[in-house]
Short mmCIF file of C-alpha atoms in Angstrom, two decimals:
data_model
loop_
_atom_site.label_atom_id
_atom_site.label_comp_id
_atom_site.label_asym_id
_atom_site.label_seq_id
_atom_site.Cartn_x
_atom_site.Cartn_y
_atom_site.Cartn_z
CA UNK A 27 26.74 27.64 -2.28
CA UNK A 28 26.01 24.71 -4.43
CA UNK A 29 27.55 23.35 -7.71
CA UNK A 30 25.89 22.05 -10.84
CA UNK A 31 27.57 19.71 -13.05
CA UNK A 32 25.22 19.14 -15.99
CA UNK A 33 23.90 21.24 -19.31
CA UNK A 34 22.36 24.37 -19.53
CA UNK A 35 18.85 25.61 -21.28
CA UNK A 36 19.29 29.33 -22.63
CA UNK A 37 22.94 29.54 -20.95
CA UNK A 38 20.40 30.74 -18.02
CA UNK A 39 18.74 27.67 -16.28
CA UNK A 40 20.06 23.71 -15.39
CA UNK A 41 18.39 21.73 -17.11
CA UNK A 42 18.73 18.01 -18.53
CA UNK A 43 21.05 15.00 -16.95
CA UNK A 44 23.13 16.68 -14.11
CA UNK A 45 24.46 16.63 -10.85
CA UNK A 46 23.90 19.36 -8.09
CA UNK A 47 26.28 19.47 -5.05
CA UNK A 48 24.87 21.44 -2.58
CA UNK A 49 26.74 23.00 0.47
CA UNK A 50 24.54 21.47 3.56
CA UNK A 51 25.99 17.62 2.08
CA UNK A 52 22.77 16.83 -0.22
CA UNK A 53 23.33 15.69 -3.57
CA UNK A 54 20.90 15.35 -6.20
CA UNK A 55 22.13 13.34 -9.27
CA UNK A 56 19.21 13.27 -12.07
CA UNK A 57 16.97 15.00 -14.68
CA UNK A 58 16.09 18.94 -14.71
CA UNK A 59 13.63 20.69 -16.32
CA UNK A 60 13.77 24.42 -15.98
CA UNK A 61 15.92 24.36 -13.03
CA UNK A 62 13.79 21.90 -11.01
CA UNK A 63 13.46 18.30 -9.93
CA UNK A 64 11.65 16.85 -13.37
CA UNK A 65 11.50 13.02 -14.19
CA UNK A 66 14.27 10.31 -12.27
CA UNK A 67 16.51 11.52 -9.98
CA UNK A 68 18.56 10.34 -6.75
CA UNK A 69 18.25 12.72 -3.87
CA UNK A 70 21.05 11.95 -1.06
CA UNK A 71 20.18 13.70 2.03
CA UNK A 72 22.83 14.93 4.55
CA UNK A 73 24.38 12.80 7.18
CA UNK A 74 22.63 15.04 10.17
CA UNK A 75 18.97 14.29 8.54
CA UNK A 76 16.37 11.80 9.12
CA UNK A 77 16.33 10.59 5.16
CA UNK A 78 19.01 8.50 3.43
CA UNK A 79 17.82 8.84 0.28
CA UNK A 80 14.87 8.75 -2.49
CA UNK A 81 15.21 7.52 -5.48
CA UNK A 82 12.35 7.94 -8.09
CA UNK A 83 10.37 10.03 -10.28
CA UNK A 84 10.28 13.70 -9.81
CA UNK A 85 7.91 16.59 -10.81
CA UNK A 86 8.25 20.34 -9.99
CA UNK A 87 10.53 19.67 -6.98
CA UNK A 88 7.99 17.15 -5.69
CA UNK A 89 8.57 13.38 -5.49
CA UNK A 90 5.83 12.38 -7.64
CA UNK A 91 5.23 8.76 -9.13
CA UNK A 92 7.17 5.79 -8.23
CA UNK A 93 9.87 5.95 -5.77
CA UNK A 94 12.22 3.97 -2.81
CA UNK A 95 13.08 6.13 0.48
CA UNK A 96 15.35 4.77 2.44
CA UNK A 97 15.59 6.13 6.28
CA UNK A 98 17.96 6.17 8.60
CA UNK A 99 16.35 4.86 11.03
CA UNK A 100 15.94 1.20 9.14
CA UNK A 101 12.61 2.19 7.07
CA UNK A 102 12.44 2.17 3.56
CA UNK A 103 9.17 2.91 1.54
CA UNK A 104 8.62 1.50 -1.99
CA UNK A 105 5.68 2.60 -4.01
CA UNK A 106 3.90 5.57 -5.33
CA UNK A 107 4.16 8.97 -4.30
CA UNK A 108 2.34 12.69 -4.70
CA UNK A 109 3.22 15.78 -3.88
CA UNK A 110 6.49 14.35 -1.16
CA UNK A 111 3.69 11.94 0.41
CA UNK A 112 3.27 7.70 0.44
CA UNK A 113 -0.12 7.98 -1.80
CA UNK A 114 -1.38 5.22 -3.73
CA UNK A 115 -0.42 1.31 -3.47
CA UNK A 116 3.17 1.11 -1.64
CA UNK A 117 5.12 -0.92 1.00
CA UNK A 118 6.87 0.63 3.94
CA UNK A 119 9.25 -1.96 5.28
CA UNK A 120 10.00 -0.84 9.24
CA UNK A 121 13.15 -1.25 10.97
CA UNK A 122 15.00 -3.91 12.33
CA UNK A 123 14.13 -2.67 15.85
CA UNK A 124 10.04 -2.35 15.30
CA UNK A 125 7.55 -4.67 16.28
CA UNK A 126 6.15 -4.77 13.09
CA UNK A 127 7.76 -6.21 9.79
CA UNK A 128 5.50 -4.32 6.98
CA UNK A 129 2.56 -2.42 6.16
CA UNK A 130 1.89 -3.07 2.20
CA UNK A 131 -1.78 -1.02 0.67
CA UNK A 132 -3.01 1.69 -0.38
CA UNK A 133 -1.68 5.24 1.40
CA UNK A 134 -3.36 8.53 1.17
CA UNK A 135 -1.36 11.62 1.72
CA UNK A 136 1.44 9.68 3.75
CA UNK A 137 -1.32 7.59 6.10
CA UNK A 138 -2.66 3.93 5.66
CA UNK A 139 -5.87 4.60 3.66
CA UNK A 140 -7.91 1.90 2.16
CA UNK A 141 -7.26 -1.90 1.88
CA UNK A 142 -3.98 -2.79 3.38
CA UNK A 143 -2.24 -5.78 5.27
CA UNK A 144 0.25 -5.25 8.46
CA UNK A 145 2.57 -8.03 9.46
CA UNK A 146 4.04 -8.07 12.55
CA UNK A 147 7.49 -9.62 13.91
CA UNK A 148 5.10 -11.97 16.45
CA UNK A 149 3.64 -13.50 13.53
CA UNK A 150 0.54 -10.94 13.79
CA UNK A 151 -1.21 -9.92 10.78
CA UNK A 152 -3.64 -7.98 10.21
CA UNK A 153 -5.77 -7.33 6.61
CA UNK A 154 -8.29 -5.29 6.20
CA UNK A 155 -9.70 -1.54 5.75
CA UNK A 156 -7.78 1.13 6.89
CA UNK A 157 -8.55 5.19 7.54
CA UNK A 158 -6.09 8.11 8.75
CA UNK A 159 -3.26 5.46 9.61
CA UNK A 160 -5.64 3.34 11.89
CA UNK A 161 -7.81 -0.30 11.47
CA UNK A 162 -10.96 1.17 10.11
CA UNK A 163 -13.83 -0.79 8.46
CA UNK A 164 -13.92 -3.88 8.18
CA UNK A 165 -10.63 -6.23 8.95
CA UNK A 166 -8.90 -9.45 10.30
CA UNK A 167 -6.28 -9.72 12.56
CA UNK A 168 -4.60 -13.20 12.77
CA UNK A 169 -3.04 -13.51 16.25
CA UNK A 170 0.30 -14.50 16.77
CA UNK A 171 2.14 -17.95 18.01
CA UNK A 172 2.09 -16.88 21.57
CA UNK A 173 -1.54 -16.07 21.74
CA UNK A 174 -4.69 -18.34 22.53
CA UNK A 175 -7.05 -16.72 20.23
CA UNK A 176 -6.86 -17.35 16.63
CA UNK A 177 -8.20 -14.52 15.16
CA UNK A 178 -10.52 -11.90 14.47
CA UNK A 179 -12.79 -10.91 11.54
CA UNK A 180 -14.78 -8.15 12.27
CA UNK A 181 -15.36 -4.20 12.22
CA UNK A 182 -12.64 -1.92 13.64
CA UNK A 183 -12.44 1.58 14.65
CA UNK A 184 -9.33 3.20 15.19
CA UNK A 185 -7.67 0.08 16.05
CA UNK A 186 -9.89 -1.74 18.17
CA UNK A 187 -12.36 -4.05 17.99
CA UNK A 188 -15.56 -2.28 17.87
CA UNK A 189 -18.80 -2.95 16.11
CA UNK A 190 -19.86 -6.81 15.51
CA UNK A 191 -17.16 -9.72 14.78
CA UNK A 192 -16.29 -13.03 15.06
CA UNK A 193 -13.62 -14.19 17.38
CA UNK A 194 -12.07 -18.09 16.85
CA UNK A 195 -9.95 -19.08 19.06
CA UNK A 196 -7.26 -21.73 18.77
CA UNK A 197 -9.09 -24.54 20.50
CA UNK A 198 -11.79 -24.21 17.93
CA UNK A 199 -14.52 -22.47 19.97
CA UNK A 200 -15.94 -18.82 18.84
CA UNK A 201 -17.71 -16.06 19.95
CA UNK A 202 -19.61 -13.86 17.88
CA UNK A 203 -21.45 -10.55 18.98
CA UNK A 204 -20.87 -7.21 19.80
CA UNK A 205 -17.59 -5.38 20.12
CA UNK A 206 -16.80 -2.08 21.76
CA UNK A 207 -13.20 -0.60 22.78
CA UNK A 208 -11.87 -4.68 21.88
CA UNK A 209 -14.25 -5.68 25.07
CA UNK A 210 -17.09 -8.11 23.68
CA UNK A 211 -20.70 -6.89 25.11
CA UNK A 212 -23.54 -8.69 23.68
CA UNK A 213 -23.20 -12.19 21.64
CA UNK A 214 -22.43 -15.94 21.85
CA UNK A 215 -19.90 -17.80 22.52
#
């Protein structure tokens, strides 16, 4: 079973400041309403789960509003939630272990939706539109230190190159044209 430590609505239902102790190892230490998740509250998942934590607003059960989740794996995620998804503007820092350092935009039921900029650990960054968790729209991608071009400004779909953009590179030359499946087709350069 679980315990609650906290006050009562009615003698019946938890609500108010508390703390629930529940059997499996979670803990959630925060504000009830009618026996449910309602306004801040730390949620402390168990040590056989994915999650650390979240910490954050709370509505009907549902992390809703502004919140931090912290990962296990090294990820943490700071921004605005709805309905136990990243949506709206937020930051999802990725572990020590990932190739990439950040995403920071807008998220739309827990996928990169909107404008948004990716930095990578090569130095890599990439600003632009996004759609469904991929470069969509319009966006440039700044090549690392290791890399001979300089970057690209142009339309993306799905994460490559596809449509018409500009590519400098380092030396100072360009080519601009037409882009399908990051392979240039028609231009000059």
């Amino acid at each position: 079973g679980s315990s609650w430590e906290g006050t009562w609505e009615n003698d019946k239902q938890q609500d108010g400041l508390g703390t629930i102790q529940y059997s499996s190892g979670r803990v959630y230490h925060g504000e009830l309403k009618g026996g449910k998740f309602n306004g801040n509250g730390k949620y402390t998942y168990a040590e056989n789960e994915k999650w650390d934590y979240y910490e954050g607003k709370w509505v009907e059960d549902k992390r809703t509003g502004l919140g931090t989740m912290k990962l296990k794996d090294g990820k943490t995620y700071i921004g605005e939630w709805k309905d136990n998804d990243y949506h709206g503007k937020g930051k999802l820092l990725y572990a020590e272990s990932s190739h990439i350092e950040f995403y920071d935009g807008v998220w739309e039921n827990g996928k990169q939706t909107g404008f948004g900029t990716m930095k990578f650990k090569d130095g890599s960054i990439y600003e632009g539109e996004w759609a469904d968790g991929h470069y969509n729209g319009n966006g440039k991608l700044t090549y690392g230190e290791d890399n001979s071009w300089g970057y690209y400004d142009g339309q993306w779909v799905n994460d490559k190159q596809c449509g018409h953009g500009i590519l400098f590179y380092k030396d100072g030359s360009s080519w601009e044209g037409t882009w399908e499946n990051d392979k240039q087709q028609d231009g000059l350069g």
